[in-house]
Amino acid sequence: MDEAAPGDDPADLDGLSIERAVDTMIDQGSHPSEVRETLAIVSQDGTVRREAVEDTLANASMVATTAETRVELAAEKLDSARETADQVSDLDLVSARIDNFEARLDVIEDRSTDLGDAIQEILAMREEGDLYEIAQRIRRVTNAATEIQRSADNVQLELDSFEEWLTDADRRTEELTDDIEALAESVNELDDVVEKIEGGSEPESEAAKTWAAAMVRHRVMSLMIDDLRAELAAFRTWAEREIGSSPSDIEPRIDDVQAGHEVVGERLAARAEPEWTAHFDDRLTALDEALEELVPPVAWADVEAVVEEHRLEVQQ
């Protein structure tokens, strides 16, 4: 079959070979490789065809349906977790985790709903709509559906782990112990950084910036220690309800970490030049004030956002 010639409309790609269609779109300022990949979505045997839209859209719809099913399964898993957590849902440590799952699932569900709307819009375009735009929309829907499915699957896996954590006191103690050990290691690493800081430099020097960054890390660690103590307190309340024994060796470990953290703080203070303190004081104070608003149980995504917001200011 002879290749169809382009019509008066430069976007009329039906019947063109992919390469000729690519040339047409490049004339409109698009990138060749992206255009080629997009046009392949609405092509048959190397030729752009409007009739290819139906099969491609049907495949996108299947991907979207799979994503919607995974979201529904995640919602069912969340209901199961709520039921498992019912007896301890008043503990902030537990309710905060459930709230986090609910917030994440709400976002995923909203995105899943948007998939259906997007597919309906493509259906309305398939007879006469711009083929390149249709291909772009199908590509976006397919990519979005794949990401939604991945997110829903991740939530399901995390909820499985959460339910195990809810029902196994040893698991909770083990995870808390791991967190303490990880923090202890971070304190040691920070101590090594402080050891290498040399004074006598201007506030704009690398040494001064390293000191300021170390101060940020040190202050975040203070919040982490508070969070660990709050978690331990919740575990004790939990153990009392279950007529079990609370972990007895956890608090001394936290005390040791806090002692090491305080030593690092003293060394940071000793390393500081007066000019550094004067230069960075306002910005470090602003960070402190922002961190003080985050109370245990801490949402660490919020901490990361606060630190990121203030890091550049501190380093300037």
PDB file of C-alpha atoms in Angstrom:
ATOM      1  CA  MET A   1       0.000   0.000   0.000  1.00  0.00           C
ATOM      2  CA  ASP A   2       1.345   3.427  -0.925  1.00  0.00           C
ATOM      3  CA  GLU A   3       2.151   5.744   1.935  1.00  0.00           C
ATOM      4  CA  ALA A   4      -0.474   8.390   2.410  1.00  0.00           C
ATOM      5  CA  ALA A   5       0.603  11.941   1.730  1.00  0.00           C
ATOM      6  CA  PRO A   6       0.231  14.439   4.539  1.00  0.00           C
ATOM      7  CA  GLY A   7      -2.822  16.658   4.291  1.00  0.00           C
ATOM      8  CA  ASP A   8      -3.086  20.346   4.820  1.00  0.00           C
ATOM      9  CA  ASP A   9      -2.893  19.795   8.560  1.00  0.00           C
ATOM     10  CA  PRO A  10       0.748  19.065   9.539  1.00  0.00           C
ATOM     11  CA  ALA A  11      -0.527  17.067  12.524  1.00  0.00           C
ATOM     12  CA  ASP A  12      -2.479  14.666  10.222  1.00  0.00           C
ATOM     13  CA  LEU A  13      -0.160  11.680  10.687  1.00  0.00           C
ATOM     14  CA  ASP A  14      -2.512   8.831   9.778  1.00  0.00           C
ATOM     15  CA  GLY A  15      -0.912   6.699   7.071  1.00  0.00           C
ATOM     16  CA  LEU A  16       2.581   8.123   7.354  1.00  0.00           C
ATOM     17  CA  SER A  17       5.574   5.944   8.076  1.00  0.00           C
ATOM     18  CA  ILE A  18       6.978   6.481  11.552  1.00  0.00           C
ATOM     19  CA  GLU A  19      10.117   8.108  10.134  1.00  0.00           C
ATOM     20  CA  ARG A  20       8.155  10.519   7.956  1.00  0.00           C
ATOM     21  CA  ALA A  21       5.824  11.286  10.851  1.00  0.00           C
ATOM     22  CA  VAL A  22       8.877  11.929  13.042  1.00  0.00           C
ATOM     23  CA  ASP A  23      10.176  14.415  10.466  1.00  0.00           C
ATOM     24  CA  THR A  24       6.813  16.145  10.500  1.00  0.00           C
ATOM     25  CA  MET A  25       6.800  16.476  14.280  1.00  0.00           C
ATOM     26  CA  ILE A  26      10.451  17.573  14.430  1.00  0.00           C
ATOM     27  CA  ASP A  27       9.494  20.484  12.207  1.00  0.00           C
ATOM     28  CA  GLN A  28       7.244  21.521  15.096  1.00  0.00           C
ATOM     29  CA  GLY A  29      10.159  21.482  17.556  1.00  0.00           C
ATOM     30  CA  SER A  30       9.801  18.032  19.169  1.00  0.00           C
ATOM     31  CA  HIS A  31      12.736  15.758  20.072  1.00  0.00           C
ATOM     32  CA  PRO A  32      13.252  12.889  17.556  1.00  0.00           C
ATOM     33  CA  SER A  33      13.737   9.975  19.967  1.00  0.00           C
ATOM     34  CA  GLU A  34      10.774  10.975  22.120  1.00  0.00           C
ATOM     35  CA  VAL A  35       8.588  11.477  19.070  1.00  0.00           C
ATOM     36  CA  ARG A  36       9.573   8.083  17.638  1.00  0.00           C
ATOM     37  CA  GLU A  37       8.794   6.253  20.899  1.00  0.00           C
ATOM     38  CA  THR A  38       5.473   8.054  21.211  1.00  0.00           C
ATOM     39  CA  LEU A  39       4.362   7.420  17.634  1.00  0.00           C
ATOM     40  CA  ALA A  40       5.180   3.713  17.968  1.00  0.00           C
ATOM     41  CA  ILE A  41       2.235   3.561  20.377  1.00  0.00           C
ATOM     42  CA  VAL A  42      -0.228   4.306  17.546  1.00  0.00           C
ATOM     43  CA  SER A  43       1.554   2.468  14.749  1.00  0.00           C
ATOM     44  CA  GLN A  44       1.168  -0.829  12.910  1.00  0.00           C
ATOM     45  CA  ASP A  45       4.020  -2.363  10.913  1.00  0.00           C
ATOM     46  CA  GLY A  46       5.968   0.874  10.970  1.00  0.00           C
ATOM     47  CA  THR A  47       3.072   3.059   9.869  1.00  0.00           C
ATOM     48  CA  VAL A  48       1.045   5.456  11.994  1.00  0.00           C
ATOM     49  CA  ARG A  49      -2.563   4.235  11.953  1.00  0.00           C
ATOM     50  CA  ARG A  50      -5.663   5.600  13.649  1.00  0.00           C
ATOM     51  CA  GLU A  51      -7.034   2.074  13.937  1.00  0.00           C
ATOM     52  CA  ALA A  52      -4.019   1.223  16.123  1.00  0.00           C
ATOM     53  CA  VAL A  53      -5.441   3.466  18.820  1.00  0.00           C
ATOM     54  CA  GLU A  54      -8.153   0.993  19.783  1.00  0.00           C
ATOM     55  CA  ASP A  55      -5.786  -1.898  20.590  1.00  0.00           C
ATOM     56  CA  THR A  56      -3.262   0.347  22.315  1.00  0.00           C
ATOM     57  CA  LEU A  57      -5.945   2.024  24.382  1.00  0.00           C
ATOM     58  CA  ALA A  58      -7.389  -1.369  25.309  1.00  0.00           C
ATOM     59  CA  ASN A  59      -3.961  -2.365  26.625  1.00  0.00           C
ATOM     60  CA  ALA A  60      -3.667   0.888  28.594  1.00  0.00           C
ATOM     61  CA  SER A  61      -7.115   0.236  30.047  1.00  0.00           C
ATOM     62  CA  MET A  62      -6.004  -3.223  31.200  1.00  0.00           C
ATOM     63  CA  VAL A  63      -2.950  -1.732  32.892  1.00  0.00           C
ATOM     64  CA  ALA A  64      -5.169   0.861  34.557  1.00  0.00           C
ATOM     65  CA  THR A  65      -7.635  -1.813  35.698  1.00  0.00           C
ATOM     66  CA  THR A  66      -4.789  -3.816  37.223  1.00  0.00           C
ATOM     67  CA  ALA A  67      -3.613  -0.702  39.058  1.00  0.00           C
ATOM     68  CA  GLU A  68      -7.130  -0.049  40.357  1.00  0.00           C
ATOM     69  CA  THR A  69      -7.360  -3.637  41.611  1.00  0.00           C
ATOM     70  CA  ARG A  70      -4.047  -3.317  43.461  1.00  0.00           C
ATOM     71  CA  VAL A  71      -5.275  -0.101  45.066  1.00  0.00           C
ATOM     72  CA  GLU A  72      -8.431  -1.878  46.238  1.00  0.00           C
ATOM     73  CA  LEU A  73      -6.320  -4.688  47.713  1.00  0.00           C
ATOM     74  CA  ALA A  74      -4.172  -2.138  49.527  1.00  0.00           C
ATOM     75  CA  ALA A  75      -7.320  -0.546  50.972  1.00  0.00           C
ATOM     76  CA  GLU A  76      -8.486  -3.964  52.197  1.00  0.00           C
ATOM     77  CA  LYS A  77      -5.076  -4.564  53.742  1.00  0.00           C
ATOM     78  CA  LEU A  78      -5.311  -1.226  55.536  1.00  0.00           C
ATOM     79  CA  ASP A  79      -8.713  -2.201  56.947  1.00  0.00           C
ATOM     80  CA  SER A  80      -7.151  -5.406  58.232  1.00  0.00           C
ATOM     81  CA  ALA A  81      -4.297  -3.479  59.848  1.00  0.00           C
ATOM     82  CA  ARG A  82      -6.752  -1.111  61.545  1.00  0.00           C
ATOM     83  CA  GLU A  83      -8.587  -4.101  63.001  1.00  0.00           C
ATOM     84  CA  THR A  84      -5.341  -5.658  64.211  1.00  0.00           C
ATOM     85  CA  ALA A  85      -4.316  -2.356  65.818  1.00  0.00           C
ATOM     86  CA  ASP A  86      -7.676  -1.728  67.458  1.00  0.00           C
ATOM     87  CA  GLN A  87      -6.564  -2.429  71.038  1.00  0.00           C
ATOM     88  CA  VAL A  88      -3.565  -0.094  70.819  1.00  0.00           C
ATOM     89  CA  SER A  89      -4.776   2.475  68.300  1.00  0.00           C
ATOM     90  CA  ASP A  90      -4.780   5.138  71.063  1.00  0.00           C
ATOM     91  CA  LEU A  91      -0.988   4.934  71.269  1.00  0.00           C
ATOM     92  CA  ASP A  92       0.527   7.745  69.217  1.00  0.00           C
ATOM     93  CA  LEU A  93       3.202   5.372  67.991  1.00  0.00           C
ATOM     94  CA  VAL A  94       0.530   3.196  66.358  1.00  0.00           C
ATOM     95  CA  SER A  95      -1.981   5.830  65.264  1.00  0.00           C
ATOM     96  CA  ALA A  96       0.728   7.889  63.559  1.00  0.00           C
ATOM     97  CA  ARG A  97       1.698   4.916  61.411  1.00  0.00           C
ATOM     98  CA  ILE A  98      -1.906   4.209  60.498  1.00  0.00           C
ATOM     99  CA  ASP A  99      -2.432   7.887  59.652  1.00  0.00           C
ATOM    100  CA  ASN A 100       0.610   7.752  57.402  1.00  0.00           C
ATOM    101  CA  PHE A 101      -0.717   4.729  55.543  1.00  0.00           C
ATOM    102  CA  GLU A 102      -4.127   6.394  55.180  1.00  0.00           C
ATOM    103  CA  ALA A 103      -2.598   9.564  53.761  1.00  0.00           C
ATOM    104  CA  ARG A 104      -0.481   7.624  51.276  1.00  0.00           C
ATOM    105  CA  LEU A 105      -3.414   5.488  50.201  1.00  0.00           C
ATOM    106  CA  ASP A 106      -5.632   8.561  49.755  1.00  0.00           C
ATOM    107  CA  VAL A 107      -3.120   9.970  47.285  1.00  0.00           C
ATOM    108  CA  ILE A 108      -2.899   6.668  45.400  1.00  0.00           C
ATOM    109  CA  GLU A 109      -6.693   6.327  45.272  1.00  0.00           C
ATOM    110  CA  ASP A 110      -7.051   9.857  43.884  1.00  0.00           C
ATOM    111  CA  ARG A 111      -4.487   9.099  41.200  1.00  0.00           C
ATOM    112  CA  SER A 112      -6.273   5.852  40.385  1.00  0.00           C
ATOM    113  CA  THR A 113      -9.567   7.712  39.935  1.00  0.00           C
ATOM    114  CA  ASP A 114      -7.836  10.134  37.594  1.00  0.00           C
ATOM    115  CA  LEU A 115      -6.830   7.206  35.364  1.00  0.00           C
ATOM    116  CA  GLY A 116     -10.438   6.460  34.480  1.00  0.00           C
ATOM    117  CA  ASP A 117     -11.095  10.098  33.618  1.00  0.00           C
ATOM    118  CA  ALA A 118      -7.986  10.224  31.429  1.00  0.00           C
ATOM    119  CA  ILE A 119      -9.013   7.102  29.519  1.00  0.00           C
ATOM    120  CA  GLN A 120     -12.492   8.537  28.886  1.00  0.00           C
ATOM    121  CA  GLU A 121     -10.890  11.670  27.456  1.00  0.00           C
ATOM    122  CA  ILE A 122      -8.800   9.568  25.077  1.00  0.00           C
ATOM    123  CA  LEU A 123     -11.872   7.606  24.015  1.00  0.00           C
ATOM    124  CA  ALA A 124     -13.540  10.864  23.067  1.00  0.00           C
ATOM    125  CA  MET A 125     -10.544  11.758  20.872  1.00  0.00           C
ATOM    126  CA  ARG A 126      -9.903   8.451  19.122  1.00  0.00           C
ATOM    127  CA  GLU A 127     -12.021   9.090  16.004  1.00  0.00           C
ATOM    128  CA  GLU A 128     -10.814  12.561  15.049  1.00  0.00           C
ATOM    129  CA  GLY A 129      -8.301  13.681  17.649  1.00  0.00           C
ATOM    130  CA  ASP A 130      -4.658  14.516  17.005  1.00  0.00           C
ATOM    131  CA  LEU A 131      -2.866  11.163  16.810  1.00  0.00           C
ATOM    132  CA  TYR A 132       0.314  12.408  18.400  1.00  0.00           C
ATOM    133  CA  GLU A 133      -1.579  13.892  21.341  1.00  0.00           C
ATOM    134  CA  ILE A 134      -3.550  10.650  21.683  1.00  0.00           C
ATOM    135  CA  ALA A 135      -0.301   8.682  21.751  1.00  0.00           C
ATOM    136  CA  GLN A 136       1.122  11.048  24.369  1.00  0.00           C
ATOM    137  CA  ARG A 137      -1.953  10.645  26.539  1.00  0.00           C
ATOM    138  CA  ILE A 138      -1.913   6.858  26.253  1.00  0.00           C
ATOM    139  CA  ARG A 139       1.745   6.853  27.214  1.00  0.00           C
ATOM    140  CA  ARG A 140       1.097   9.055  30.235  1.00  0.00           C
ATOM    141  CA  VAL A 141      -1.847   6.916  31.349  1.00  0.00           C
ATOM    142  CA  THR A 142       0.160   3.703  31.016  1.00  0.00           C
ATOM    143  CA  ASN A 143       3.135   5.124  32.894  1.00  0.00           C
ATOM    144  CA  ALA A 144       0.887   6.540  35.606  1.00  0.00           C
ATOM    145  CA  ALA A 145      -0.969   3.237  35.984  1.00  0.00           C
ATOM    146  CA  THR A 146       2.299   1.339  36.287  1.00  0.00           C
ATOM    147  CA  GLU A 147       3.532   3.743  38.976  1.00  0.00           C
ATOM    148  CA  ILE A 148       0.211   3.561  40.837  1.00  0.00           C
ATOM    149  CA  GLN A 149       0.363  -0.236  40.817  1.00  0.00           C
ATOM    150  CA  ARG A 150       3.932  -0.137  42.143  1.00  0.00           C
ATOM    151  CA  SER A 151       2.958   2.295  44.891  1.00  0.00           C
ATOM    152  CA  ALA A 152      -0.086   0.219  45.887  1.00  0.00           C
ATOM    153  CA  ASP A 153       2.015  -2.950  45.982  1.00  0.00           C
ATOM    154  CA  ASN A 154       4.592  -1.211  48.179  1.00  0.00           C
ATOM    155  CA  VAL A 155       1.865  -0.092  50.576  1.00  0.00           C
ATOM    156  CA  GLN A 156       0.556  -3.669  50.761  1.00  0.00           C
ATOM    157  CA  LEU A 157       4.015  -5.021  51.569  1.00  0.00           C
ATOM    158  CA  GLU A 158       4.577  -2.373  54.224  1.00  0.00           C
ATOM    159  CA  LEU A 159       1.165  -3.087  55.745  1.00  0.00           C
ATOM    160  CA  ASP A 160       2.043  -6.788  55.932  1.00  0.00           C
ATOM    161  CA  SER A 161       5.191  -5.832  57.823  1.00  0.00           C
ATOM    162  CA  PHE A 162       3.219  -3.423  60.012  1.00  0.00           C
ATOM    163  CA  GLU A 163       0.754  -6.144  61.011  1.00  0.00           C
ATOM    164  CA  GLU A 164       3.645  -8.425  61.947  1.00  0.00           C
ATOM    165  CA  TRP A 165       5.095  -5.593  64.027  1.00  0.00           C
ATOM    166  CA  LEU A 166       1.721  -5.133  65.747  1.00  0.00           C
ATOM    167  CA  THR A 167       1.456  -8.765  66.749  1.00  0.00           C
ATOM    168  CA  ASP A 168       5.062  -9.583  67.669  1.00  0.00           C
ATOM    169  CA  ALA A 169       6.633  -7.831  70.678  1.00  0.00           C
ATOM    170  CA  ASP A 170      10.041  -9.358  69.924  1.00  0.00           C
ATOM    171  CA  ARG A 171       9.877  -7.921  66.411  1.00  0.00           C
ATOM    172  CA  ARG A 172       9.131  -4.461  67.818  1.00  0.00           C
ATOM    173  CA  THR A 173      12.024  -4.696  70.270  1.00  0.00           C
ATOM    174  CA  GLU A 174      14.391  -5.903  67.571  1.00  0.00           C
ATOM    175  CA  GLU A 175      13.509  -3.025  65.260  1.00  0.00           C
ATOM    176  CA  LEU A 176      13.895  -0.484  68.055  1.00  0.00           C
ATOM    177  CA  THR A 177      17.286  -1.970  68.931  1.00  0.00           C
ATOM    178  CA  ASP A 178      18.358  -1.751  65.289  1.00  0.00           C
ATOM    179  CA  ASP A 179      17.330   1.905  65.193  1.00  0.00           C
ATOM    180  CA  ILE A 180      19.378   2.618  68.320  1.00  0.00           C
ATOM    181  CA  GLU A 181      22.432   0.898  66.882  1.00  0.00           C
ATOM    182  CA  ALA A 182      22.059   2.808  63.613  1.00  0.00           C
ATOM    183  CA  LEU A 183      21.879   6.092  65.504  1.00  0.00           C
ATOM    184  CA  ALA A 184      24.924   5.147  67.579  1.00  0.00           C
ATOM    185  CA  GLU A 185      26.829   4.549  64.365  1.00  0.00           C
ATOM    186  CA  SER A 186      25.694   7.918  62.996  1.00  0.00           C
ATOM    187  CA  VAL A 187      26.896   9.648  66.175  1.00  0.00           C
ATOM    188  CA  ASN A 188      30.307   7.997  65.757  1.00  0.00           C
ATOM    189  CA  GLU A 189      30.468   9.075  62.117  1.00  0.00           C
ATOM    190  CA  LEU A 190      29.632  12.640  63.102  1.00  0.00           C
ATOM    191  CA  ASP A 191      32.355  12.522  65.744  1.00  0.00           C
ATOM    192  CA  ASP A 192      34.839  11.585  63.009  1.00  0.00           C
ATOM    193  CA  VAL A 193      33.701  14.589  60.959  1.00  0.00           C
ATOM    194  CA  VAL A 194      34.116  16.926  63.922  1.00  0.00           C
ATOM    195  CA  GLU A 195      37.627  15.580  64.550  1.00  0.00           C
ATOM    196  CA  LYS A 196      38.701  16.786  61.099  1.00  0.00           C
ATOM    197  CA  ILE A 197      37.321  20.315  61.406  1.00  0.00           C
ATOM    198  CA  GLU A 198      40.080  22.876  61.724  1.00  0.00           C
ATOM    199  CA  GLY A 199      39.440  26.352  63.102  1.00  0.00           C
ATOM    200  CA  GLY A 200      40.945  29.682  62.182  1.00  0.00           C
ATOM    201  CA  SER A 201      39.003  30.033  58.933  1.00  0.00           C
ATOM    202  CA  GLU A 202      36.522  32.579  57.656  1.00  0.00           C
ATOM    203  CA  PRO A 203      32.753  31.851  57.859  1.00  0.00           C
ATOM    204  CA  GLU A 204      32.672  31.294  54.082  1.00  0.00           C
ATOM    205  CA  SER A 205      35.388  28.615  54.252  1.00  0.00           C
ATOM    206  CA  GLU A 206      34.816  24.888  53.723  1.00  0.00           C
ATOM    207  CA  ALA A 207      35.727  24.232  57.358  1.00  0.00           C
ATOM    208  CA  ALA A 208      33.017  26.619  58.519  1.00  0.00           C
ATOM    209  CA  LYS A 209      30.436  25.071  56.188  1.00  0.00           C
ATOM    210  CA  THR A 210      31.411  21.587  57.379  1.00  0.00           C
ATOM    211  CA  TRP A 211      30.944  22.736  60.968  1.00  0.00           C
ATOM    212  CA  ALA A 212      27.510  24.212  60.171  1.00  0.00           C
ATOM    213  CA  ALA A 213      26.420  21.017  58.391  1.00  0.00           C
ATOM    214  CA  ALA A 214      27.615  18.997  61.396  1.00  0.00           C
ATOM    215  CA  MET A 215      25.537  21.235  63.659  1.00  0.00           C
ATOM    216  CA  VAL A 216      22.475  20.472  61.559  1.00  0.00           C
ATOM    217  CA  ARG A 217      23.096  16.729  61.826  1.00  0.00           C
ATOM    218  CA  HIS A 218      23.698  16.992  65.566  1.00  0.00           C
ATOM    219  CA  ARG A 219      20.410  18.806  66.140  1.00  0.00           C
ATOM    220  CA  VAL A 220      18.456  16.292  64.077  1.00  0.00           C
ATOM    221  CA  MET A 221      20.008  13.522  66.161  1.00  0.00           C
ATOM    222  CA  SER A 222      18.589  15.153  69.273  1.00  0.00           C
ATOM    223  CA  LEU A 223      15.137  14.731  67.792  1.00  0.00           C
ATOM    224  CA  MET A 224      15.929  11.113  66.927  1.00  0.00           C
ATOM    225  CA  ILE A 225      16.885  10.379  70.533  1.00  0.00           C
ATOM    226  CA  ASP A 226      13.630  11.919  71.754  1.00  0.00           C
ATOM    227  CA  ASP A 227      11.754   9.768  69.256  1.00  0.00           C
ATOM    228  CA  LEU A 228      13.461   6.593  70.477  1.00  0.00           C
ATOM    229  CA  ARG A 229      12.576   7.403  74.087  1.00  0.00           C
ATOM    230  CA  ALA A 230       8.945   8.039  73.120  1.00  0.00           C
ATOM    231  CA  GLU A 231       8.845   4.725  71.297  1.00  0.00           C
ATOM    232  CA  LEU A 232      10.245   2.911  74.328  1.00  0.00           C
ATOM    233  CA  ALA A 233       7.623   4.540  76.557  1.00  0.00           C
ATOM    234  CA  ALA A 234       4.888   3.353  74.205  1.00  0.00           C
ATOM    235  CA  PHE A 235       6.301  -0.172  74.282  1.00  0.00           C
ATOM    236  CA  ARG A 236       6.146  -0.153  78.080  1.00  0.00           C
ATOM    237  CA  THR A 237       2.485   0.867  78.033  1.00  0.00           C
ATOM    238  CA  TRP A 238       1.850  -1.793  75.415  1.00  0.00           C
ATOM    239  CA  ALA A 239       3.552  -4.468  77.533  1.00  0.00           C
ATOM    240  CA  GLU A 240       1.451  -3.555  80.554  1.00  0.00           C
ATOM    241  CA  ARG A 241      -1.735  -4.090  78.564  1.00  0.00           C
ATOM    242  CA  GLU A 242      -0.543  -7.445  77.306  1.00  0.00           C
ATOM    243  CA  ILE A 243       0.653  -8.423  80.795  1.00  0.00           C
ATOM    244  CA  GLY A 244       4.096  -8.885  79.353  1.00  0.00           C
ATOM    245  CA  SER A 245       7.547  -7.641  80.221  1.00  0.00           C
ATOM    246  CA  SER A 246       8.925  -4.512  78.630  1.00  0.00           C
ATOM    247  CA  PRO A 247      12.468  -4.605  77.223  1.00  0.00           C
ATOM    248  CA  SER A 248      14.846  -3.886  80.108  1.00  0.00           C
ATOM    249  CA  ASP A 249      18.093  -3.315  78.224  1.00  0.00           C
ATOM    250  CA  ILE A 250      16.843  -0.681  75.790  1.00  0.00           C
ATOM    251  CA  GLU A 251      16.965   2.443  77.951  1.00  0.00           C
ATOM    252  CA  PRO A 252      20.664   2.018  78.912  1.00  0.00           C
ATOM    253  CA  ARG A 253      21.492   1.784  75.211  1.00  0.00           C
ATOM    254  CA  ILE A 254      19.641   5.008  74.502  1.00  0.00           C
ATOM    255  CA  ASP A 255      21.435   6.622  77.462  1.00  0.00           C
ATOM    256  CA  ASP A 256      24.780   5.594  75.964  1.00  0.00           C
ATOM    257  CA  VAL A 257      23.853   7.076  72.592  1.00  0.00           C
ATOM    258  CA  GLN A 258      22.722  10.302  74.227  1.00  0.00           C
ATOM    259  CA  ALA A 259      25.961  10.520  76.203  1.00  0.00           C
ATOM    260  CA  GLY A 260      27.984  10.119  73.010  1.00  0.00           C
ATOM    261  CA  HIS A 261      25.789  12.675  71.300  1.00  0.00           C
ATOM    262  CA  GLU A 262      26.413  15.190  74.100  1.00  0.00           C
ATOM    263  CA  VAL A 263      30.182  14.666  73.823  1.00  0.00           C
ATOM    264  CA  VAL A 264      30.011  15.371  70.089  1.00  0.00           C
ATOM    265  CA  GLY A 265      28.019  18.527  70.844  1.00  0.00           C
ATOM    266  CA  GLU A 266      30.710  19.705  73.248  1.00  0.00           C
ATOM    267  CA  ARG A 267      33.391  19.071  70.644  1.00  0.00           C
ATOM    268  CA  LEU A 268      31.394  20.978  68.040  1.00  0.00           C
ATOM    269  CA  ALA A 269      31.142  23.905  70.413  1.00  0.00           C
ATOM    270  CA  ALA A 270      34.888  23.756  71.069  1.00  0.00           C
ATOM    271  CA  ARG A 271      35.680  23.701  67.332  1.00  0.00           C
ATOM    272  CA  ALA A 272      33.508  26.731  66.571  1.00  0.00           C
ATOM    273  CA  GLU A 273      35.152  30.033  65.825  1.00  0.00           C
ATOM    274  CA  PRO A 274      33.283  33.115  67.139  1.00  0.00           C
ATOM    275  CA  GLU A 275      32.892  34.308  63.562  1.00  0.00           C
ATOM    276  CA  TRP A 276      31.245  31.006  62.587  1.00  0.00           C
ATOM    277  CA  THR A 277      28.801  31.184  65.472  1.00  0.00           C
ATOM    278  CA  ALA A 278      27.865  34.753  64.642  1.00  0.00           C
ATOM    279  CA  HIS A 279      27.499  33.984  60.948  1.00  0.00           C
ATOM    280  CA  PHE A 280      25.330  30.870  61.294  1.00  0.00           C
ATOM    281  CA  ASP A 281      23.487  31.555  64.558  1.00  0.00           C
ATOM    282  CA  ASP A 282      20.254  32.961  63.094  1.00  0.00           C
ATOM    283  CA  ARG A 283      19.941  30.161  60.577  1.00  0.00           C
ATOM    284  CA  LEU A 284      20.645  27.410  63.098  1.00  0.00           C
ATOM    285  CA  THR A 285      18.138  28.993  65.468  1.00  0.00           C
ATOM    286  CA  ALA A 286      15.522  28.949  62.708  1.00  0.00           C
ATOM    287  CA  LEU A 287      16.224  25.263  62.181  1.00  0.00           C
ATOM    288  CA  ASP A 288      15.853  24.607  65.913  1.00  0.00           C
ATOM    289  CA  GLU A 289      12.506  26.365  65.966  1.00  0.00           C
ATOM    290  CA  ALA A 290      11.273  24.344  62.995  1.00  0.00           C
ATOM    291  CA  LEU A 291      12.428  21.054  64.547  1.00  0.00           C
ATOM    292  CA  GLU A 292      10.775  21.896  67.863  1.00  0.00           C
ATOM    293  CA  GLU A 293       7.412  21.788  66.104  1.00  0.00           C
ATOM    294  CA  LEU A 294       7.996  18.124  65.216  1.00  0.00           C
ATOM    295  CA  VAL A 295       7.105  16.026  68.245  1.00  0.00           C
ATOM    296  CA  PRO A 296       7.381  12.246  68.632  1.00  0.00           C
ATOM    297  CA  PRO A 297       6.318  10.026  67.056  1.00  0.00           C
ATOM    298  CA  VAL A 298       8.197  11.842  64.339  1.00  0.00           C
ATOM    299  CA  ALA A 299       7.246  11.674  60.674  1.00  0.00           C
ATOM    300  CA  TRP A 300      10.735  11.521  59.223  1.00  0.00           C
ATOM    301  CA  ALA A 301       9.587  12.718  55.825  1.00  0.00           C
ATOM    302  CA  ASP A 302       8.648  15.960  57.589  1.00  0.00           C
ATOM    303  CA  VAL A 303      12.076  16.117  59.249  1.00  0.00           C
ATOM    304  CA  GLU A 304      13.804  15.636  55.906  1.00  0.00           C
ATOM    305  CA  ALA A 305      11.689  18.411  54.413  1.00  0.00           C
ATOM    306  CA  VAL A 306      12.571  20.791  57.255  1.00  0.00           C
ATOM    307  CA  VAL A 307      16.270  19.974  57.048  1.00  0.00           C
ATOM    308  CA  GLU A 308      16.290  20.370  53.280  1.00  0.00           C
ATOM    309  CA  GLU A 309      14.532  23.707  53.572  1.00  0.00           C
ATOM    310  CA  HIS A 310      17.121  25.028  56.022  1.00  0.00           C
ATOM    311  CA  ARG A 311      20.236  23.260  54.735  1.00  0.00           C
ATOM    312  CA  LEU A 312      20.935  25.695  51.903  1.00  0.00           C
ATOM    313  CA  GLU A 313      20.319  28.652  54.188  1.00  0.00           C
ATOM    314  CA  VAL A 314      22.738  27.266  56.749  1.00  0.00           C
ATOM    315  CA  GLN A 315      25.400  26.568  54.143  1.00  0.00           C
ATOM    316  CA  GLN A 316      25.233  30.070  52.634  1.00  0.00           C
TER     317      GLN A 316
END
